Short mmCIF file of C-alpha atoms and ligand atoms in Angstrom, two decimals:
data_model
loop_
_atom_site.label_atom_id
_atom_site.label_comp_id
_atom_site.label_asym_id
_atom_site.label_seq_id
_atom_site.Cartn_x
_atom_site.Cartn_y
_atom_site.Cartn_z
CA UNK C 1 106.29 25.30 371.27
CA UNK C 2 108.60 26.62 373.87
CA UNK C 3 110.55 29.55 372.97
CA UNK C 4 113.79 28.41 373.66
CA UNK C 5 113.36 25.18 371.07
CA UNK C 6 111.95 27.45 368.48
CA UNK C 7 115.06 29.87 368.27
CA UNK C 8 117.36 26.78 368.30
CA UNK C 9 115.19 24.92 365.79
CA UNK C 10 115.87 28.53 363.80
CA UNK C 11 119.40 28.29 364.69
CA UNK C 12 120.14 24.47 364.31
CA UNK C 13 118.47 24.37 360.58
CA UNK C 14 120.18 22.73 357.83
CA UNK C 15 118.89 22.39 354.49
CA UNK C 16 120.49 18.48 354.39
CA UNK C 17 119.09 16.97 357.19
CA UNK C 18 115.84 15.24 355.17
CA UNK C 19 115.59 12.23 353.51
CA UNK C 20 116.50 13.71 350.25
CA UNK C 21 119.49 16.00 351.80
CA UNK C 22 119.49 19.73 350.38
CA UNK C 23 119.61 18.53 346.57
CA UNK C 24 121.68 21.01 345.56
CA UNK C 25 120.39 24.19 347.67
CA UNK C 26 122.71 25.72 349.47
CA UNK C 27 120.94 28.75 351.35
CA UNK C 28 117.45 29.79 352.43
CA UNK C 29 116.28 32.78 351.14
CA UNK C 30 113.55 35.17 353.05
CA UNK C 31 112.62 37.24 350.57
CA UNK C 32 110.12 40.48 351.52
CA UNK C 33 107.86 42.31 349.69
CA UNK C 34 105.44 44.56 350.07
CA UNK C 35 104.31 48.44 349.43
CA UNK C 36 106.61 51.01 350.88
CA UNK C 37 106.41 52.10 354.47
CA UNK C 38 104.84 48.71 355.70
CA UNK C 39 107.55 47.32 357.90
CA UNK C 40 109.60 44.89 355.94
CA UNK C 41 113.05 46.60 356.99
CA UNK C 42 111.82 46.76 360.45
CA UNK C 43 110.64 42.87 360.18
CA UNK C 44 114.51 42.18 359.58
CA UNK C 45 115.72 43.86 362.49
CA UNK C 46 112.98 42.26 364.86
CA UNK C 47 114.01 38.88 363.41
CA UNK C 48 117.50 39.13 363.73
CA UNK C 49 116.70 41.09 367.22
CA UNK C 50 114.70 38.11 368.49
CA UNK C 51 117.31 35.88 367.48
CA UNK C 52 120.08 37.54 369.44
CA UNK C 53 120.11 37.23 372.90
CA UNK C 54 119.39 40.01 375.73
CA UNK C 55 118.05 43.76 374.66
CA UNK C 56 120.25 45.45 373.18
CA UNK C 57 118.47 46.45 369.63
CA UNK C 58 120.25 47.57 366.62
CA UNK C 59 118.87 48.85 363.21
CA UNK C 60 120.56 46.62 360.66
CA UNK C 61 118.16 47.62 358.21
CA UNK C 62 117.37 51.28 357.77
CA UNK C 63 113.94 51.99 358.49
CA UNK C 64 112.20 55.27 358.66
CA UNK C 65 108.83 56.67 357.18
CA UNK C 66 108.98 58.34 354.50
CA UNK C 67 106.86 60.03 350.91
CA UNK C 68 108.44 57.68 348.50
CA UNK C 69 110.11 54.54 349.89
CA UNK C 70 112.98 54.37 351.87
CA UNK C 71 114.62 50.92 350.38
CA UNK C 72 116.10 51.46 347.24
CA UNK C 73 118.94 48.73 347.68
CA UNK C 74 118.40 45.18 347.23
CA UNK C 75 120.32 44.04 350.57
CA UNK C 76 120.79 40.59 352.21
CA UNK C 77 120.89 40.25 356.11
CA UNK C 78 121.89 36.71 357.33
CA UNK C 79 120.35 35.35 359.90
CA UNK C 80 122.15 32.36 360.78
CA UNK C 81 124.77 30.73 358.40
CA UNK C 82 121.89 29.16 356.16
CA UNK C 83 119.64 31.72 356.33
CA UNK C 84 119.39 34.86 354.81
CA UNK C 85 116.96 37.79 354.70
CA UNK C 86 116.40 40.07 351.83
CA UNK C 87 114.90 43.67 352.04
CA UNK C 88 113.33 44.10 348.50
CA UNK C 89 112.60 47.63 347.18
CA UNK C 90 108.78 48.53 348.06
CA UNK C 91 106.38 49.90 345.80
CA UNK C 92 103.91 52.50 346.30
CA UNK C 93 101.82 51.79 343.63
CA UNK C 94 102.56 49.12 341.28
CA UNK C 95 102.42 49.90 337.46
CA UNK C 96 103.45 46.95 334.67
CA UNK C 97 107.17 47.77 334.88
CA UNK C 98 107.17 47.79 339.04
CA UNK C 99 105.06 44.38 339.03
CA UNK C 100 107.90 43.02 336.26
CA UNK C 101 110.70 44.21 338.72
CA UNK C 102 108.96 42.28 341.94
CA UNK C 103 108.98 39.21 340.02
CA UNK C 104 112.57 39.68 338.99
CA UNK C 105 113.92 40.55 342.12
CA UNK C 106 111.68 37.36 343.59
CA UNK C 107 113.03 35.17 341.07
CA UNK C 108 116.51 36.35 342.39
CA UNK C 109 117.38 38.07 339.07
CA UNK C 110 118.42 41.55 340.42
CA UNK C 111 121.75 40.96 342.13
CA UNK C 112 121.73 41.53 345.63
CA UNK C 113 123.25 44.72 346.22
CA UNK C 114 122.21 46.60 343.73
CA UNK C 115 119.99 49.62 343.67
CA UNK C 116 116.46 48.43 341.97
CA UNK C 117 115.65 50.89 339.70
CA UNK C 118 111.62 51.04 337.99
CA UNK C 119 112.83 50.28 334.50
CA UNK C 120 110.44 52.19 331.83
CA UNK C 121 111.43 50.19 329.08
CA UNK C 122 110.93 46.43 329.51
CA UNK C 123 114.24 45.84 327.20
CA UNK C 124 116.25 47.41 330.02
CA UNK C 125 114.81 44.88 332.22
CA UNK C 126 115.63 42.24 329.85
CA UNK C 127 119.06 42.98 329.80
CA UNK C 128 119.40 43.32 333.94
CA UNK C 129 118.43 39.51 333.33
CA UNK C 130 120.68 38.78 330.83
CA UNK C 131 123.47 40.05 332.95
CA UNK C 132 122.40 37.79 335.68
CA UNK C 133 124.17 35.14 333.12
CA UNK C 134 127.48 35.96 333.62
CA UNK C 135 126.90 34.35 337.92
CA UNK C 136 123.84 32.61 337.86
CA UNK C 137 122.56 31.61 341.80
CA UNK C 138 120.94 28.11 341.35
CA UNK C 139 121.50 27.57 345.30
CA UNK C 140 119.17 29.98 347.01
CA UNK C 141 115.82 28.45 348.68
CA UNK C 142 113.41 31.04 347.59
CA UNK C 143 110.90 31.83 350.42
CA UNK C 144 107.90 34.67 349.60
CA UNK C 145 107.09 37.20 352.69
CA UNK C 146 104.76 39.81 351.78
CA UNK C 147 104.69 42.12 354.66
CA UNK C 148 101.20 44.35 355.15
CA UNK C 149 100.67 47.15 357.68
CA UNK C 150 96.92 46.39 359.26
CA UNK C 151 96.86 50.10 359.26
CA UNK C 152 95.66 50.25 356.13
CA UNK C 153 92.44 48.94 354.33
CA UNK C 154 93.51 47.01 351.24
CA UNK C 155 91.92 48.57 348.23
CA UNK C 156 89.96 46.93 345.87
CA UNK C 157 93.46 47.75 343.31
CA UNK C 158 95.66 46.11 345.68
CA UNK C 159 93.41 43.23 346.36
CA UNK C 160 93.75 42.33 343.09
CA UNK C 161 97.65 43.25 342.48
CA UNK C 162 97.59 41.08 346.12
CA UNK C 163 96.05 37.93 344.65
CA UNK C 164 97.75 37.75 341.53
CA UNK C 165 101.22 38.14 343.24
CA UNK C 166 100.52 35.18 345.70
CA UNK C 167 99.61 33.60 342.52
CA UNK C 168 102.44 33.64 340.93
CA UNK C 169 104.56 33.26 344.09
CA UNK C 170 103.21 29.75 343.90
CA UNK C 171 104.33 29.11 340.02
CA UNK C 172 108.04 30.78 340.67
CA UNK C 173 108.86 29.08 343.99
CA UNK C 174 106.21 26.65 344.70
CA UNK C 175 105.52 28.31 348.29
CA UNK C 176 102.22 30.48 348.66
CA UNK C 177 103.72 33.45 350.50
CA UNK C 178 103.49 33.57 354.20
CA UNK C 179 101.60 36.81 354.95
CA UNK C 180 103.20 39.37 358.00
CA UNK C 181 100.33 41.86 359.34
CA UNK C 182 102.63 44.90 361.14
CA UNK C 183 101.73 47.44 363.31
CA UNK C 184 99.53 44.86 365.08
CA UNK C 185 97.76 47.14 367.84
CA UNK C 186 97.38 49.67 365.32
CA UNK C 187 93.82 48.17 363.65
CA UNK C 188 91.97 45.40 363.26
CA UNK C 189 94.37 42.46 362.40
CA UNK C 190 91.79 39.87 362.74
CA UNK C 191 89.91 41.40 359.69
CA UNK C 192 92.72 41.86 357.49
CA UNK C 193 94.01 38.44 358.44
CA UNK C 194 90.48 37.04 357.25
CA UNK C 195 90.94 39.28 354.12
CA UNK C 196 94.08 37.69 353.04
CA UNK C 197 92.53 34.19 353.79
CA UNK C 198 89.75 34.55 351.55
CA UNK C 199 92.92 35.67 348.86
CA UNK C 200 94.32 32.04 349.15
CA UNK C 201 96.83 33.11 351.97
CA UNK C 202 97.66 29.81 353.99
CA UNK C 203 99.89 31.69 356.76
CA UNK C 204 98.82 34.85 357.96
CA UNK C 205 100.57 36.17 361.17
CA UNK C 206 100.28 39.44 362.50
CA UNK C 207 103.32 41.12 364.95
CA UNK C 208 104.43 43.86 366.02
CA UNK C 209 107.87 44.90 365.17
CA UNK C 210 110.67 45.64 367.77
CA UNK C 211 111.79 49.22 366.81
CA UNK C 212 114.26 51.30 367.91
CA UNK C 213 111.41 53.46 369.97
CA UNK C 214 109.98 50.20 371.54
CA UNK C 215 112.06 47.24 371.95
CA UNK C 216 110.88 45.75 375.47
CA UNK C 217 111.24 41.92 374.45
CA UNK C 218 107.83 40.24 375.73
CA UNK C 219 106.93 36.75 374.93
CA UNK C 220 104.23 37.47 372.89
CA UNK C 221 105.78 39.72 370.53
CA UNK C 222 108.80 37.59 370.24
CA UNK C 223 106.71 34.55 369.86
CA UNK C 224 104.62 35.94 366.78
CA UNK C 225 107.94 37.17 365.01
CA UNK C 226 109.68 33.69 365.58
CA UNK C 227 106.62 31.77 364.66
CA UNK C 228 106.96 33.99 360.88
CA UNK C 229 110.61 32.04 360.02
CA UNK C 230 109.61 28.94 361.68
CA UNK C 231 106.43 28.52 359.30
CA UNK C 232 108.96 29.53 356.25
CA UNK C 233 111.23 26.38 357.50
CA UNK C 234 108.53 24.41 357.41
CA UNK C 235 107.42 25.12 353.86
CA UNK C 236 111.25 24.36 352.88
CA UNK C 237 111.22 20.97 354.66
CA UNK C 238 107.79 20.16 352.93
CA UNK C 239 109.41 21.13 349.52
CA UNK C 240 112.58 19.10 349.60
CA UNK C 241 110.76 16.10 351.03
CA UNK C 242 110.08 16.08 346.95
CA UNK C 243 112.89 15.32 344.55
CA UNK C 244 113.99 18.96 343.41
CA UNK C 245 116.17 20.38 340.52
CA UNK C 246 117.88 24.03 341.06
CA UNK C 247 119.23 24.70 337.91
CA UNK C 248 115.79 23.67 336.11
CA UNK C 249 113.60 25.24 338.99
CA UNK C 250 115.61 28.70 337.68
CA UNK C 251 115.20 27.99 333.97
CA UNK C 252 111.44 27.83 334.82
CA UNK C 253 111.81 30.85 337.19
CA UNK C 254 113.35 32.59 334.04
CA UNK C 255 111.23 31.14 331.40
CA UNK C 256 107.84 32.78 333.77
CA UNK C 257 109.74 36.06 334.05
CA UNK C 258 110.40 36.13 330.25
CA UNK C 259 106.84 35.24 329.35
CA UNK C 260 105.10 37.87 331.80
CA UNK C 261 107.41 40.58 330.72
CA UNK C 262 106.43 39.35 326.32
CA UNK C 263 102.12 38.84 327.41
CA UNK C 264 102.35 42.61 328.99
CA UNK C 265 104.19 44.31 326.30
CA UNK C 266 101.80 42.61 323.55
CA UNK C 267 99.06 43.98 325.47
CA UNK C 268 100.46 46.89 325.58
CA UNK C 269 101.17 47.09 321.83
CA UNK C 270 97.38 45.91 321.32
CA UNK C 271 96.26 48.80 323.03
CA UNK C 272 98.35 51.27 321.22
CA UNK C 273 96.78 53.02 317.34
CA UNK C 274 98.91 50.86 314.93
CA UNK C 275 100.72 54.17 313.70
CA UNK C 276 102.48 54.82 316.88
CA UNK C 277 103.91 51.59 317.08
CA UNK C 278 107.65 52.35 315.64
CA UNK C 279 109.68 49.96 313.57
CA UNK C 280 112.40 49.85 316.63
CA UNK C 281 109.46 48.34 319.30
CA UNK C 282 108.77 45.58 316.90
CA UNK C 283 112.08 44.47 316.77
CA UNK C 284 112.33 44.29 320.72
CA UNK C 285 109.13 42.26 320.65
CA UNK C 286 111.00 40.43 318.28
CA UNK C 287 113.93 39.27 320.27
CA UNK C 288 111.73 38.72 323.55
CA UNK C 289 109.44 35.92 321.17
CA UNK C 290 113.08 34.26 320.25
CA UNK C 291 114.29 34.65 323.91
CA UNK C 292 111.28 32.60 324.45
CA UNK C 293 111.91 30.08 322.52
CA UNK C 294 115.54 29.45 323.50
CA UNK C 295 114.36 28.82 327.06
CA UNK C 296 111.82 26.40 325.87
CA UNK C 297 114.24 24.90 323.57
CA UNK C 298 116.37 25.05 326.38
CA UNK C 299 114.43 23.14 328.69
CA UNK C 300 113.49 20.58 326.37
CA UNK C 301 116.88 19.20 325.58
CA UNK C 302 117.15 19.59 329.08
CA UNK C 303 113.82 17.29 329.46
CA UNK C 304 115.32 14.52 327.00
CA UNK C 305 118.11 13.98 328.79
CA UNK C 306 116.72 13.58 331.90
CA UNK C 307 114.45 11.00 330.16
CA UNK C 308 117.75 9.49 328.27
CA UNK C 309 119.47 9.02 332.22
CA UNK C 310 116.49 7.73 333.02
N1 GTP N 1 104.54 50.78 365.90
C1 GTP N 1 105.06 50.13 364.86
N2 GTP N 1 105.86 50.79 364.00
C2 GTP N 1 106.36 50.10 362.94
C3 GTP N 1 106.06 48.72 362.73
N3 GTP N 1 106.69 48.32 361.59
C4 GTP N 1 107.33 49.40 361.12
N4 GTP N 1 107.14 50.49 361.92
C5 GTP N 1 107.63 51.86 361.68
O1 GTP N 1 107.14 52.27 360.38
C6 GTP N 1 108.11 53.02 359.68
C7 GTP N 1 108.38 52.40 358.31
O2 GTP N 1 108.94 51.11 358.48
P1 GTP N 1 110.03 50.47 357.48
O3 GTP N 1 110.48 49.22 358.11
O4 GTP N 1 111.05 51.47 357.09
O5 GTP N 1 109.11 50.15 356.21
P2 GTP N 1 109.59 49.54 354.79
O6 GTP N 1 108.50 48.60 354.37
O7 GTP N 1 110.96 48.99 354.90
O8 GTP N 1 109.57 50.83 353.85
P3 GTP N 1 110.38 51.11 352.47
O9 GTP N 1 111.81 50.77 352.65
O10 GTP N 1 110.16 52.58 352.28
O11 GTP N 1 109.70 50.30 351.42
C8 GTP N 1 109.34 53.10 360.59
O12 GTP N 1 109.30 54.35 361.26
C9 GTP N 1 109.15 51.94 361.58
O13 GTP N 1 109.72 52.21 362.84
C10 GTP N 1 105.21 48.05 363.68
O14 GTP N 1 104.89 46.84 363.58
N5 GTP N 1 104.75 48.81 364.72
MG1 MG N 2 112.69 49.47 353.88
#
């Protein structure tokens, strides 16, 4: 496609322009993951870079390399007035509580502008939820983008972290996550491409970032970059060609979170000699099983009276 049409197409999208209008959604949501130092701050400024016209770059997103993450803030960057970009915190190595966090931020439970913090007790994360409550965002499109550098060999550890968050990208939004190689020159893309292929990725598309050190727009570059929110359209299109319901796509969103968060702390407990397990845990376990149960009651009375309008 000419590059011209596929910044307007970018430009020009509206979320009610299908068969089915926008049933209910309201905003597109480009959400990025991925381990720290990869390039998902710098994939927001090439995309909004690529979208703007002429050469003068600017950093909207801070990025920099650095020992521990730079990203600590969950902060949105819009694209257009229906799009929006979000720079998720990166992890360097992801333990239970960072992999519960990821799916909470992707399930749009951490509100945006807030510093994501690694919770060590999965209560704490429970309540961050709760709190959600008080404004709950039924409107946002959720889109996965897991950004990789293909400067680095994925481990046999991250292949399987890797697999099981595309996984479950699939049950919380219904989209498999489009995959962005960066650092493109810097190794061999076409083997980490095939990599993430034989993982169940269905987009893989490898750039290189505009940075602040090397921002010379070529087509090629500003091709690959465009073709990454183009193929995210796409997968919103295909999704609303299908009757859709916000409110109980984020009750089901919630209801996964809830559930991973209860199966890893009773695995947890399992593991642990029955005399460390203090009176004060049990009760917490407690009150996630009943949380549980009010989503599913939830969601059931929800179910009948769909069934009764019906
Ligand atoms: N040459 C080149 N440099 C890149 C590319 N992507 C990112 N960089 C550089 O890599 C460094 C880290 O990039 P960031 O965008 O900050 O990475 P991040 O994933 O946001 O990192 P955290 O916020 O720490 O999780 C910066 O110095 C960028 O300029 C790329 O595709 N090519
Ligand atoms: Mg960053």
């Amino acid at each position: 496609m000419d590059i011209r049409q596929l910044r307007e197409n970018i430009r020009n999208f509206r979320l009610d322009d299908g068969d089915l209008g926008s049933q209910g959604y309201t905003r597109v949501l480009l959400q990025l993951f991925g381990y720290t130092g990869h390039g998902k701050s710098s994939f927001i400024n090439s995309c909004m870079y690529v979208l703007e016209e002429g050469e003068n770059f600017k950093e909207h997103a801070e990025a920099r390399e650095t020992d521990y993450g730079l990203t600590m803030v969950r902060n949105a960057y819009p694209l257009t007035d229906v799009i929006t970009m979000v720079d998720n915190r990166g992890c360097s190595k992801m333990n239970d509580f960072e992999r519960a966090e990821v799916y909470a931020q992707l399930g749009n439970f951490i509100p945006i502008g807030e510093r994501v913090e690694w919770k060590d007790k999965f209560s704490d994360l429970m309540k961050a939820i709760e709190n959600t409550e008080l404004e709950p965002n039924f409107s946002d499109f959720i889109v996965p983008i897991f950004v990789y550098s293909v400067r680095h060999q994925i481990s046999a550890g991250e292949k399987e972290d890797v697999k099981t968050f595309m996984e479950n990208c699939v049950k919380m939004t219904g989209i498999v996550p489009i995959i962005v190689l960066t650092f493109k020159t810097k190794g061999d893309y076409l083997e980490i491409e095939k990599r993430f292929r034989l993982m169940g990725a269905e987009t893989v598309i490898a750039i290189e970032n505009y940075t602040p050190e090397s921002h010379i727009k070529t087509l090629g570059r500003t091709t690959d970059i465009l073709m990454v929110i183009d193929s995210a359209l796409r997968n919103v299109r295909f999704r609303l060609e299908q009757p859709r319901n916000p409110k109980r796509e984020r009750i089901e969103r919630k209801k996964f979170m809830y559930n991973y968060i209860y199966q890893i702390e009773l695995h947890r407990e399992r593991e642990k000699p029955e005399r460390e397990k203090p009176e004060r845990e049990k009760h917490e376990r407690e009150r996630m099983r009943v949380q549980l149960q009010q989503i599913q009651h939830l969601q059931e009375s929800q179910r009948r009276s769909d069934c009764a309008i019906l």
